[in-house]
Coordinates of C-alpha atoms in Angstrom, one line a residue:
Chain V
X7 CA -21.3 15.7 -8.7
X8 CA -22.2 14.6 -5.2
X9 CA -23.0 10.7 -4.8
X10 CA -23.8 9.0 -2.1
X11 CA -22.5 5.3 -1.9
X12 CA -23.1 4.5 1.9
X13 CA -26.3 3.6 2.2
X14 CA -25.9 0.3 4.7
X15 CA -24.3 3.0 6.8
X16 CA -27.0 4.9 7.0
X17 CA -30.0 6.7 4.5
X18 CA -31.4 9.6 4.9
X19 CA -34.1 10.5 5.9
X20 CA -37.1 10.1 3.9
X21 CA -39.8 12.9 4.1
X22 CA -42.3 10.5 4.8
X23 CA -40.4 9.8 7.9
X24 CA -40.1 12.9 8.6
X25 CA -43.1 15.2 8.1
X26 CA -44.8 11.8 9.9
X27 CA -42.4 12.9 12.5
X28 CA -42.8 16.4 13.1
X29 CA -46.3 16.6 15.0
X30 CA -44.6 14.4 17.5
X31 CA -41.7 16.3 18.1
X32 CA -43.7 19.8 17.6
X33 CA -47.3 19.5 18.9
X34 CA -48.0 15.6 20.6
X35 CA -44.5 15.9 22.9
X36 CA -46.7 14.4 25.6
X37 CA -45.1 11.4 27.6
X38 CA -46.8 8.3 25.9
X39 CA -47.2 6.9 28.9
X40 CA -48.9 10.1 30.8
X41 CA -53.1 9.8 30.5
X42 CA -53.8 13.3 29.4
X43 CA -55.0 13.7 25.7
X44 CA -51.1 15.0 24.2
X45 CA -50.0 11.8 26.1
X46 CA -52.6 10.1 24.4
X47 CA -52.2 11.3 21.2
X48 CA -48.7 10.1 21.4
X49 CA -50.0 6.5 22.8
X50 CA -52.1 5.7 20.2
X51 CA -49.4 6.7 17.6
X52 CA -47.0 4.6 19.1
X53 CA -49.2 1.7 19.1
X54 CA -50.1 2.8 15.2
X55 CA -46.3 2.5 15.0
X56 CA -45.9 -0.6 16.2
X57 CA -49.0 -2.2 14.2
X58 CA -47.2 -1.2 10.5
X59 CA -44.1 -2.3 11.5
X60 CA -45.7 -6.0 12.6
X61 CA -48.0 -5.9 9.7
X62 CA -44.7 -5.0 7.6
X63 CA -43.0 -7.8 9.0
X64 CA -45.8 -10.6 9.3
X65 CA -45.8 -10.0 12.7
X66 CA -48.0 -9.5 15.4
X67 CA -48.2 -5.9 17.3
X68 CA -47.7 -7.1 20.7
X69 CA -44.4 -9.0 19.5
X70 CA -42.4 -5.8 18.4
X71 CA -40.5 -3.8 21.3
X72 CA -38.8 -0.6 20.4
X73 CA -35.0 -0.2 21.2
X74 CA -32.3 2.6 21.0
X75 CA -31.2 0.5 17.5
X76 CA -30.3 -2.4 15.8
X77 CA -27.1 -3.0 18.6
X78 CA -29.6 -2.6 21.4
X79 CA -31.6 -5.3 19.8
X80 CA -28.6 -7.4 19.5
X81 CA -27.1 -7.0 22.6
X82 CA -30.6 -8.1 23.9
X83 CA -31.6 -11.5 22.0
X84 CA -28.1 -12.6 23.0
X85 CA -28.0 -11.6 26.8
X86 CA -31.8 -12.0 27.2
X87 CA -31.4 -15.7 26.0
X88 CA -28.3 -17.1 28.1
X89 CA -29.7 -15.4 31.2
X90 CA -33.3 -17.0 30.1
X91 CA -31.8 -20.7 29.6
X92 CA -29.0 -20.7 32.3
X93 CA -30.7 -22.2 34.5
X94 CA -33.8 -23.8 32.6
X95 CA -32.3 -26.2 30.2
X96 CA -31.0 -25.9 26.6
X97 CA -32.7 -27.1 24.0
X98 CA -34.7 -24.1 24.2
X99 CA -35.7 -25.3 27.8
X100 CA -37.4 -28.4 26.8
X101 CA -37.5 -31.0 29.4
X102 CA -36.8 -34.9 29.3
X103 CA -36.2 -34.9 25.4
X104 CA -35.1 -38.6 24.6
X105 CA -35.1 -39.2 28.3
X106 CA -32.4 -37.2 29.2
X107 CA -32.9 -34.8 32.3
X108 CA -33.1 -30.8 31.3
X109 CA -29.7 -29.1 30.7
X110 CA -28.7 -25.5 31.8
X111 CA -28.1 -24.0 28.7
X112 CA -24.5 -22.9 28.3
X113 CA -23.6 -22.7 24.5
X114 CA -24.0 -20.5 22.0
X115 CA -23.5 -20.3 17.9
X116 CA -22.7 -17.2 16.1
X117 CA -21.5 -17.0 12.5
X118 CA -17.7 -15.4 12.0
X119 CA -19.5 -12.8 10.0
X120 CA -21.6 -11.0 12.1
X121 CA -22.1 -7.5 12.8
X122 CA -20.0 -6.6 15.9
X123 CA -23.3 -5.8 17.8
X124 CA -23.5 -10.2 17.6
X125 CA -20.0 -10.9 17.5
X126 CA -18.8 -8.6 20.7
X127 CA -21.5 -9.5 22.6
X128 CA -21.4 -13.1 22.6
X129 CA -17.5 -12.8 23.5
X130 CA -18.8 -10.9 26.6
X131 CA -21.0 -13.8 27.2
X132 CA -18.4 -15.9 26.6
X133 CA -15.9 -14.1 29.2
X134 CA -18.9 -14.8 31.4
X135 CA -18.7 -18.7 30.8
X136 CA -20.9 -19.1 27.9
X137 CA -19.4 -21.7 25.7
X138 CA -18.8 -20.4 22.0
X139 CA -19.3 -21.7 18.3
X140 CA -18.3 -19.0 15.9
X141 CA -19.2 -20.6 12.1
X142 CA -17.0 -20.4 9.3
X143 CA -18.4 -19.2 6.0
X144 CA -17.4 -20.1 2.5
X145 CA -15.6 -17.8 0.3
X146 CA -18.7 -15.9 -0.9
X147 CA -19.5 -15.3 2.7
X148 CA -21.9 -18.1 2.8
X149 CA -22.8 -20.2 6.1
X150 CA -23.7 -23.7 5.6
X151 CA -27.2 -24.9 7.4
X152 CA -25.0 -28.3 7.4
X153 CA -22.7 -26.7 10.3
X154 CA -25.5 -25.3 12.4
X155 CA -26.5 -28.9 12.3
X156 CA -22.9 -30.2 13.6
X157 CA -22.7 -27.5 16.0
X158 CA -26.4 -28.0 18.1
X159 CA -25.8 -29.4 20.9
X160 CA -28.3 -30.5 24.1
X161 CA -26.9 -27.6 26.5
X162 CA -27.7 -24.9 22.7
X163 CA -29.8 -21.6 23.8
X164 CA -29.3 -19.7 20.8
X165 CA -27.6 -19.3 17.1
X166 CA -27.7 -16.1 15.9
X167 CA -26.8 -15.9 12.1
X168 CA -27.3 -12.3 10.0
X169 CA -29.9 -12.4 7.6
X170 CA -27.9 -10.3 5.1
X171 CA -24.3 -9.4 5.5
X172 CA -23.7 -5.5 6.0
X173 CA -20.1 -5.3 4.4
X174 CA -20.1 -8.1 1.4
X175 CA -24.1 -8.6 1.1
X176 CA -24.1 -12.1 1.4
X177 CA -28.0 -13.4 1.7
X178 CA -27.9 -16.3 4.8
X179 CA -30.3 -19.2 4.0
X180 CA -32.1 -18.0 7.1
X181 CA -34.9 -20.0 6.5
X182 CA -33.2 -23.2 6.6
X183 CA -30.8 -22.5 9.9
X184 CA -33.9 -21.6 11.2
X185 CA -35.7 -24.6 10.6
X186 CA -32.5 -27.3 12.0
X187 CA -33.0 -24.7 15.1
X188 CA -36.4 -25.6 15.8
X189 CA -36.1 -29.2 15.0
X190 CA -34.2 -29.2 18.1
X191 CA -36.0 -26.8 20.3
X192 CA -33.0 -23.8 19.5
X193 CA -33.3 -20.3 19.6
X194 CA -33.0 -18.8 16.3
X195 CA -32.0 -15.6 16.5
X196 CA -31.3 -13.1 13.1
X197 CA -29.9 -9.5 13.0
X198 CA -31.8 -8.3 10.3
X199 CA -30.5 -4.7 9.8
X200 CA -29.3 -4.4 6.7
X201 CA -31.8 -6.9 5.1
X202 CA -35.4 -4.9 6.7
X203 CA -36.7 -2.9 4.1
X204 CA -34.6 -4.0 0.8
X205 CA -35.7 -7.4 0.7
X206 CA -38.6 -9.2 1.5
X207 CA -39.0 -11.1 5.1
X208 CA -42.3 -12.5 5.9
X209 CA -42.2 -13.8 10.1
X210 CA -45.4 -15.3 9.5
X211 CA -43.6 -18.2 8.0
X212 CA -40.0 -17.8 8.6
X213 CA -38.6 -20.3 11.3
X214 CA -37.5 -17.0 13.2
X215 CA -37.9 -16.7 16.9
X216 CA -35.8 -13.1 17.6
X217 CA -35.0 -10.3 14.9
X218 CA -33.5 -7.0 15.1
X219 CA -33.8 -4.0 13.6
X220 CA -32.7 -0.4 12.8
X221 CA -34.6 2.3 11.6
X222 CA -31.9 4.5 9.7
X223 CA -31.1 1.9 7.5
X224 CA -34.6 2.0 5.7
X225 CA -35.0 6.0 5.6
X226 CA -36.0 6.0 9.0
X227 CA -34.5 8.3 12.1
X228 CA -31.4 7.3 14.0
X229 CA -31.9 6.2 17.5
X230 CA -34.5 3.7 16.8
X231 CA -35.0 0.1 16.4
X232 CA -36.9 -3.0 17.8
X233 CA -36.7 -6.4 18.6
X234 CA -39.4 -9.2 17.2
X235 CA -39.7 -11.9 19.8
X236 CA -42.0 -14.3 18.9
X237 CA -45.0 -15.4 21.3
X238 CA -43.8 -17.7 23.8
X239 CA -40.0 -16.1 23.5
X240 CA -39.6 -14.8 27.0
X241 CA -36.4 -12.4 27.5
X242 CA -35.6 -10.4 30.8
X243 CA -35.9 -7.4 30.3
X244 CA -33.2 -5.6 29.0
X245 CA -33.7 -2.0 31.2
X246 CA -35.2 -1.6 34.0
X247 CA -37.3 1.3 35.3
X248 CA -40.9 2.4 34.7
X249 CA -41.9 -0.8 32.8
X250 CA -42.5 0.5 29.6
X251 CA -42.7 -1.4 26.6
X252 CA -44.6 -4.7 28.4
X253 CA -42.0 -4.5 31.2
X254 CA -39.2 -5.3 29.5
X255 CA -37.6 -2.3 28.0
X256 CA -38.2 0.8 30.1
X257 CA -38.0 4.4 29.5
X258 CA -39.5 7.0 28.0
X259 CA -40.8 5.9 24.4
X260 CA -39.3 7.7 21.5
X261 CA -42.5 7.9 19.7
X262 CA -41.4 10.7 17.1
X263 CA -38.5 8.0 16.5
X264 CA -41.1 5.6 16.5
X265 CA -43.6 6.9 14.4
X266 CA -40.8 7.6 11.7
X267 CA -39.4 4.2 11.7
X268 CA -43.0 3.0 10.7
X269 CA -43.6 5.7 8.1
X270 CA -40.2 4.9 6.6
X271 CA -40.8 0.9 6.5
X272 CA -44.5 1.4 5.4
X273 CA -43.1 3.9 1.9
X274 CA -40.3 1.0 1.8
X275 CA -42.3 -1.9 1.9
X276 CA -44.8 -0.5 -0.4
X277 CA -42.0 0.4 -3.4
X278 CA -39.6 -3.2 -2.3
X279 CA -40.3 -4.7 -5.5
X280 CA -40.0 -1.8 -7.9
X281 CA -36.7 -0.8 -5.9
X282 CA -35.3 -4.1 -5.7
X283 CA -35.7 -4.5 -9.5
X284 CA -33.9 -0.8 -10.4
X285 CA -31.4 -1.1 -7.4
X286 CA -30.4 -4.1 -8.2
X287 CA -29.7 -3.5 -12.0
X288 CA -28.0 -0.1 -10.8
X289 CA -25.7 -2.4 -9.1
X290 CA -25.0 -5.1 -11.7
X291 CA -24.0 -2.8 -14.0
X292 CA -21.4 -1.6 -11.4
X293 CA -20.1 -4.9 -10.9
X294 CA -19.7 -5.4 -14.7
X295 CA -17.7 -2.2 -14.7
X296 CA -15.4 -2.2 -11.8
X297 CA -14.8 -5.7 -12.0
X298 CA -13.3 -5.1 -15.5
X299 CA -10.6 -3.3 -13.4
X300 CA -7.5 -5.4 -14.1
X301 CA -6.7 -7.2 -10.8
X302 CA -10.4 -6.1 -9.0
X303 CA -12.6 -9.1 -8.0
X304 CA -16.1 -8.8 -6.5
X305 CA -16.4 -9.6 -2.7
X306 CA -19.8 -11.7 -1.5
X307 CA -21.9 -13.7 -3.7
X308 CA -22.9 -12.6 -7.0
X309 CA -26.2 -14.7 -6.6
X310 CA -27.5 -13.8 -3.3
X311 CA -26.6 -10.7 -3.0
X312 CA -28.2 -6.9 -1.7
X313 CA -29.7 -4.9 -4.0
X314 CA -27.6 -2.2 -3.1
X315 CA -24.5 -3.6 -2.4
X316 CA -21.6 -3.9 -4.8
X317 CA -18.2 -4.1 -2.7
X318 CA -14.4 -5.2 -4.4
X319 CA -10.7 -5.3 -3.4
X320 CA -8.3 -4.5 -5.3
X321 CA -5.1 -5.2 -5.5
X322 CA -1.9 -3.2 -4.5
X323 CA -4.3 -0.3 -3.3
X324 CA -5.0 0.6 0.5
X325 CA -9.0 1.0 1.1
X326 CA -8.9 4.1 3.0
X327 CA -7.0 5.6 0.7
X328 CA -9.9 4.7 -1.8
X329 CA -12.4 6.3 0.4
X330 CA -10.3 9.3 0.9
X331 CA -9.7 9.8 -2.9
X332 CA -13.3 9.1 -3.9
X333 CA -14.1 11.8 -1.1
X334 CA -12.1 14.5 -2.8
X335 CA -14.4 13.9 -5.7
X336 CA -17.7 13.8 -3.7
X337 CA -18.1 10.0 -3.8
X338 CA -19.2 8.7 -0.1
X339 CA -18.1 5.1 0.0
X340 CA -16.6 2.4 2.8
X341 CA -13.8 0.1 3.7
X342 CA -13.1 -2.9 5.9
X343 CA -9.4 -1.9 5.6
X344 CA -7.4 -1.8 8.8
X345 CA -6.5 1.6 7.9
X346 CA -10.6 2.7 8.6
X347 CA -11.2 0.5 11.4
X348 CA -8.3 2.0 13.0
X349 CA -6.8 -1.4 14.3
X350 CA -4.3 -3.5 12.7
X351 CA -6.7 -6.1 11.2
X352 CA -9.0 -5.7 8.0
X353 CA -12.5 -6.4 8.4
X354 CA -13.3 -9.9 10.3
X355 CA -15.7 -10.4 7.3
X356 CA -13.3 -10.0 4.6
X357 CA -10.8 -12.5 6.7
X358 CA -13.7 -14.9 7.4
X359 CA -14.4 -15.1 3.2
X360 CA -10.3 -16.2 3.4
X361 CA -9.4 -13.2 1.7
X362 CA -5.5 -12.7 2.5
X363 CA -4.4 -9.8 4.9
X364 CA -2.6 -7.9 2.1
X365 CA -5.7 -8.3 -0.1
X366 CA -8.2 -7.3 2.2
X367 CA -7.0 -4.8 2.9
X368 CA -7.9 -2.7 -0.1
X369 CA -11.6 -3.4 -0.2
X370 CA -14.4 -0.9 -1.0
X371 CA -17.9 -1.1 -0.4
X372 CA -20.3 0.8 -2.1
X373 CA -24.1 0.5 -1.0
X374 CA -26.2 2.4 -3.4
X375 CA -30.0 3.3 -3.2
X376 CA -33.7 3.3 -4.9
X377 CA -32.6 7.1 -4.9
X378 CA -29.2 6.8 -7.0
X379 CA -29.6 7.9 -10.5
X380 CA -28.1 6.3 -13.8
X381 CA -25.8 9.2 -13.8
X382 CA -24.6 8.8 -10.4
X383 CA -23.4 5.2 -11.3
X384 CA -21.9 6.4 -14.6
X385 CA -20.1 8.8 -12.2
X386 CA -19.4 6.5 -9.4
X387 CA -17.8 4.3 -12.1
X388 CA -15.7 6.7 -14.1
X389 CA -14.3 8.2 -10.1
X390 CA -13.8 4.7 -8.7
X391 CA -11.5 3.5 -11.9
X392 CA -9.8 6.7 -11.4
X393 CA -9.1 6.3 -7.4
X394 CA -7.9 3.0 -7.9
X395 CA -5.4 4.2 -11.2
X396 CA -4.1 7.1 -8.5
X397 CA -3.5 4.7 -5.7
X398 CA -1.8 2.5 -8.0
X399 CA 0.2 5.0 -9.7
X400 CA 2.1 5.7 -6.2
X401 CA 2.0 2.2 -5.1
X402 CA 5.5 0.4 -4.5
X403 CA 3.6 -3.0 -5.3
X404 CA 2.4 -2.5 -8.6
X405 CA 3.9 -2.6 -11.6
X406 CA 2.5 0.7 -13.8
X407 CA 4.1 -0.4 -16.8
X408 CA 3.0 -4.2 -17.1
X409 CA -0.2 -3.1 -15.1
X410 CA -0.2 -6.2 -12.9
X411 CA 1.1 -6.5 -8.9
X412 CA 5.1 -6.9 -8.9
X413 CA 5.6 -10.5 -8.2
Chain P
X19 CA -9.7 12.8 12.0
X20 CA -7.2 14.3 9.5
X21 CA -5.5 17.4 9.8
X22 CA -5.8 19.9 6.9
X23 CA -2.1 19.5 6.4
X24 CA -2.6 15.8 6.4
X25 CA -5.1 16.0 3.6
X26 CA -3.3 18.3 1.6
X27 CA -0.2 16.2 1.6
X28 CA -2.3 13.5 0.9
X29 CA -4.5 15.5 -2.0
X30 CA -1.2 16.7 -3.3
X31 CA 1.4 14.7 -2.4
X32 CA 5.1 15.9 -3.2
X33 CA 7.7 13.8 -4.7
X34 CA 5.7 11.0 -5.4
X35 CA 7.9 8.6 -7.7
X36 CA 11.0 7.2 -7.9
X37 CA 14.7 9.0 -8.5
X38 CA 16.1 7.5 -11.4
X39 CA 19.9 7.4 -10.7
X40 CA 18.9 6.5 -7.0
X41 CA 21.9 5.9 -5.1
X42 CA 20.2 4.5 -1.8
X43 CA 16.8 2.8 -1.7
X44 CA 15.0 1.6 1.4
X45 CA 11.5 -0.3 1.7
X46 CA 9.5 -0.7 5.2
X47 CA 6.2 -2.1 6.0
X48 CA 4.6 -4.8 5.3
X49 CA 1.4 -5.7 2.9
X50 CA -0.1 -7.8 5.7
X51 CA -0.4 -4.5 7.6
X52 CA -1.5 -2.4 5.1
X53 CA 0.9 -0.1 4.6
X54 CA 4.6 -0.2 2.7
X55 CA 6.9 2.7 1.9
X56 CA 9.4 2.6 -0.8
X57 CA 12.3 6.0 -0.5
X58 CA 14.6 6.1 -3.5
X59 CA 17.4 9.3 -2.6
X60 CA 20.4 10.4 -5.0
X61 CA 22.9 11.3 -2.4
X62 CA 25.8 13.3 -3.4
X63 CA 28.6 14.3 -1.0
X64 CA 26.5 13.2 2.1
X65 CA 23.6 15.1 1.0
X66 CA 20.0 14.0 -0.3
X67 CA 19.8 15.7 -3.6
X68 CA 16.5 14.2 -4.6
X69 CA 14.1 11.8 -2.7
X70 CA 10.8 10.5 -3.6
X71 CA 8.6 8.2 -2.4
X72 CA 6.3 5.5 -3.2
X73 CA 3.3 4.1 -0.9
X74 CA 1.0 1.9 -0.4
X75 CA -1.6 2.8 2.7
X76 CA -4.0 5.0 3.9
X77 CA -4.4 8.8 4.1
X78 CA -1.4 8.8 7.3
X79 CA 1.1 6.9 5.0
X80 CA 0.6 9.1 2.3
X81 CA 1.3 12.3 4.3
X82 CA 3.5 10.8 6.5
X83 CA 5.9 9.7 3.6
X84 CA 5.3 13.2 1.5
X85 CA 6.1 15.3 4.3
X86 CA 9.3 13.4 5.4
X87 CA 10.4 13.8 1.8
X88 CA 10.1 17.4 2.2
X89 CA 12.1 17.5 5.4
X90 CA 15.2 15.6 4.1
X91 CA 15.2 17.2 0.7
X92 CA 18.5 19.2 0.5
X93 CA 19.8 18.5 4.2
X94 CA 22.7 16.3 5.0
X95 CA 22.7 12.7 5.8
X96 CA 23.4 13.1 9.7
X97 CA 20.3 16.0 9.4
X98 CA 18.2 13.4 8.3
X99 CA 19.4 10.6 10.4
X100 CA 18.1 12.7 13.4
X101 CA 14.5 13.1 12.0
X102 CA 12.0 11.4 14.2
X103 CA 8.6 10.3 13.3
X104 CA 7.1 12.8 16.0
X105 CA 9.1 15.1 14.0
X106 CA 6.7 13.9 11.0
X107 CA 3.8 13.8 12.6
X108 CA 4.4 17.5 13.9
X109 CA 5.0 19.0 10.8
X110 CA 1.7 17.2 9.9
X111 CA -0.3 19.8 12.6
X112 CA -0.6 16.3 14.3
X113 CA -1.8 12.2 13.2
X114 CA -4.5 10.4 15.1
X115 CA -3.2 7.8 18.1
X116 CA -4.3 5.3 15.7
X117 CA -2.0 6.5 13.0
X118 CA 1.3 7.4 14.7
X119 CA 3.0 4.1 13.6
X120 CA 2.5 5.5 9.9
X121 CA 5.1 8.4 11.1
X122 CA 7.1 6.2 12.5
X123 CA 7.1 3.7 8.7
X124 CA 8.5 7.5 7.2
X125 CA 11.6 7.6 9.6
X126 CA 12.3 4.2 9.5
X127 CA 12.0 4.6 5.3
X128 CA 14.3 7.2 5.5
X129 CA 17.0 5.0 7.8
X130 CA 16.3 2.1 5.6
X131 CA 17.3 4.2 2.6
X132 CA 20.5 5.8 4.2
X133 CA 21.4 2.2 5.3
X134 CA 21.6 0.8 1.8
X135 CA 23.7 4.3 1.0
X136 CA 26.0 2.8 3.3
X137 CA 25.8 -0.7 2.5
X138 CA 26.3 0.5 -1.2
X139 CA 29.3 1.9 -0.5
X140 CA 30.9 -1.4 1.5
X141 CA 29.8 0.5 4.8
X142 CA 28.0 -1.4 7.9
X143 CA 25.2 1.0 8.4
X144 CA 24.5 -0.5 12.2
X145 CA 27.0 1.9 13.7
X146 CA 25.7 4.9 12.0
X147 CA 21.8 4.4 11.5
X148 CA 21.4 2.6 14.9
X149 CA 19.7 -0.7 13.7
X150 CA 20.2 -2.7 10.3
X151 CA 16.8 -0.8 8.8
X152 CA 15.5 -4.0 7.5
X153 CA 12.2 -3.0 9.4
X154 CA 10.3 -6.1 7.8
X155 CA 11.8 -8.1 10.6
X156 CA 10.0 -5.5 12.9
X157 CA 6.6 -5.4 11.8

């Protein structure tokens, strides 16, 4: 059996996505921004594109801009907003608040849990002089809107907090960081990759002022994303060229990309609730069973949690060796071990949730799908217990005759 | 990333286990790295009758520990004092840059076993295995 257990990697491709695709790749290859009738064609669907995704999103069309990805969107809100507020003010560049005199904006908050996208940009910005707050989180990967509170400060341009964890699947109370942002005139900004498409997100009322985006993690192609900035939330732009996308991300639009990101986002939105409800029982019947693994605890928190998303560590195995094992048996799965990330360190995430080195480093993460079958998590099941029983049997930690880690 | 020959010493890893009238016994690595190697040899007349391993760590370690098993099996204790990890790694068709310290965990298992030989026998391994093998202190 063939199972695959890396959806927040990547999905594949749905055929909605893709036969929407195809005319635009095929027949409409016109430049979208050319005034002949192919060009047009491929115009107006890009515009079409642009008005599901708002409409998907609560959003309005003009306030979506297509990017490369979900990194590109990243790497945007947090450049775009220290070069916006450096020299305006922080405080979101209000003026004279409490009769103090406008400060450049030179700080920035970031949770210890971000994406890499988040978390590697704003130590470039930092290397640049931005000053830094990197949030702790609890140990189900939780941030507190009490410490955004503590950590605002006059000379603040932007926090940036994940809606949804990628590795653990922690839900952020987005909506209440949010709202301590724009009580003091803050920047919120949310990397929404992993969450767009699984669970709902309405920007019509959330307190969100940037969000980014990827299309391949909702059955969409690779190679497409976008960045919501909401009216009034004026960025640089990011490339510069031939003004595309309202002068502030040029060159040529990817409308086949485009147009599949919508179709994929329209099918998800459509079938959220009816896939949240069987993903999510896939998944809790996962947990129950690997969890029963002597020595195997759940990682994240078991309320507000992914759907799809059902990630451990257990003890006295390696992760890679996991992911290698489970390969052999046609199991596609993850880990935030050192061993996959091919530096010394285990994930930042797992660290950040105060897991110990030697622990986190035998995590597994598997992200299951509206597509996986009840078979495919009796299967996933049975092979996991069995990869973990293998790693163990060679392992110099654990004891295989009192089945617990030697002490 | 992984070699064929890494995968299969990985898929089907020889002499996994421990000898059970082991006469030397060496552990490296560390648990906050990820990756710990346990050899337990037999060692009669100065050679390596049996050897098997025992590790915990990724696909590399797993090879890396199998396939230096292999190429001590049989050979005299100065043979297998002069294995090197690039030795290893070779034999392996090869690690990624990322995983060459894994080859270097299996010679230093293999020292750390020979030293305790030594030690076993009222012997300072220094001399003769060129550091005290107690590779903990290392990593």
């Amino acid at each position: 059996m063939f199972v695959y257990a890396d959806n927040a990697a990547t999905m594949p491709l749905s055929p909605a996505a893709l036969s929407a695709m195809r005319p635009f790749l095929e027949e409409n290859y016109g430049n979208a921004s050319s005034i002949y009738s192919v060009a047009r064609d491929a115009r107006r669907a890009l515009e079409d594109a642009r008005r599901t995704i708002a409409g998907a999103l609560g959003a309005a069309p003009e306030e979506i801009y297509f990017t490369a990805g979900g990194t590109e969107a990243d790497n945007w809100a947090l450049v775009g907003a220290c070069e916006a507020k450096r020299n305006q003010g922080g405080q979101g560049g209000q003026r004279d608040r409490g009769g103090r005199g406008a400060q450049d904006g030179r700080h920035m908050i970031v949770s210890a849990i971000e994406h890499h996208a988040v978390l590697h940009t704003a130590q470039h910005l930092q290397k640049q002089g931005f000053e830094l707050t990197v949030l702790p989180v609890d140990k189900l990967g939780r941030v507190a809107a009490s410490q955004v509170q503590e950590a605002l400060r006059p000379d603040t341009v932007l926090v940036s907090c994940m809606t949804a964890n990628n590795e653990v699947g922690t839900i952020q109370p987005i909506e209440e960081i949010g709202r301590l942002c724009h009580a003091s005139g803050v920047w919120f900004h949310t990397d929404a990759v992993q969450a767009i498409g699984h669970i709902p997100l309405d920007l019509s009322s959330l307190p969100v002022d940037m969000l980014s985006l990827s299309g391949h993690k909702f059955g969409g192609p690779k190679g497409i994303g976008a960045l919501f900035l909401r009216r009034g939330v004026r960025l640089p732009p990011l490339l510069h060229g031939g003004g595309h996308e309202r002068g502030l991300r040029s060159g040529t639009e990817n409308v086949a990309g485009a147009v599949g990101m919508a179709a994929a986002l329209r099918e998800s939105t459509l079938g959220m609730a009816e896939d949240i409800r069987r993903t999510s029982a896939m998944r809790d019947r996962l947990i129950a069973a690997l969890s029963a693994i002597p020595y195997a605890f759940l990682t994240g928190d078991p309320e507000n949690r992914l759907p799809g998303n059902a990630s451990f560590v257990f003890a006295c195995v390696e992760g890679e060796s996991l992911v290698l094992n489970l390969d052999m048996a046609g199991v596609c799965a993850s880990s935030g071990s050192a061993c996959s990330s091919g530096s010394l360190d285990p994930s930042h995430v797992l660290l950040a949730l105060g897991l110990p080195h030697e622990v986190a480093h035998g995590s597994l993460r598997l992200t299951i799908s509206g597509d996986t079958t009840p078979e495919q998590v009796d299967y996933l099941i049975s092979q996991v217990i069995a990869a973990v029983a293998r790693g163990r049997a060679m392992s110099p930690l654990w004891d295989a005759a009192a089945q617990k880690p030697i002490q | 990333m992984y070699t064929d020959k890494v995968m299969d010493h990985f898929a089907n890893p020889r002499n996994v286990g421990e000898v059970a009238d082991a006469n030397a016994v060496g552990q490296v690595g560390n648990p906050k790295c990820g990756d710990i190697m346990k050899m337990t040899m037999r060692i009669v007349d100065e050679v390596i009758e049996d050897v098997k391993f025992k590790t915990f760590g990724c696909g590399a370690a797993v090879a890396t520990s199998s396939m230096a098993t292999e190429l001590v099996k049989g050979k005299s204790i100065t043979e297998a004092l002069m294995l090197s990890n690039k030795a290893v790694a070779e034999a392996l068709d090869g690690l990624p840059p990322v995983k060459m310290h894994c080859s270097v965990l299996a010679e230093e298992a293999i020292k750390s076993a020979i030293a305790d030989y030594y030690r076993r026998q009222g012997i300072d391994p220094t001399p003769i295995v060129g550091c005290d093998a107690d590779c903990a202190h290392c990593h």
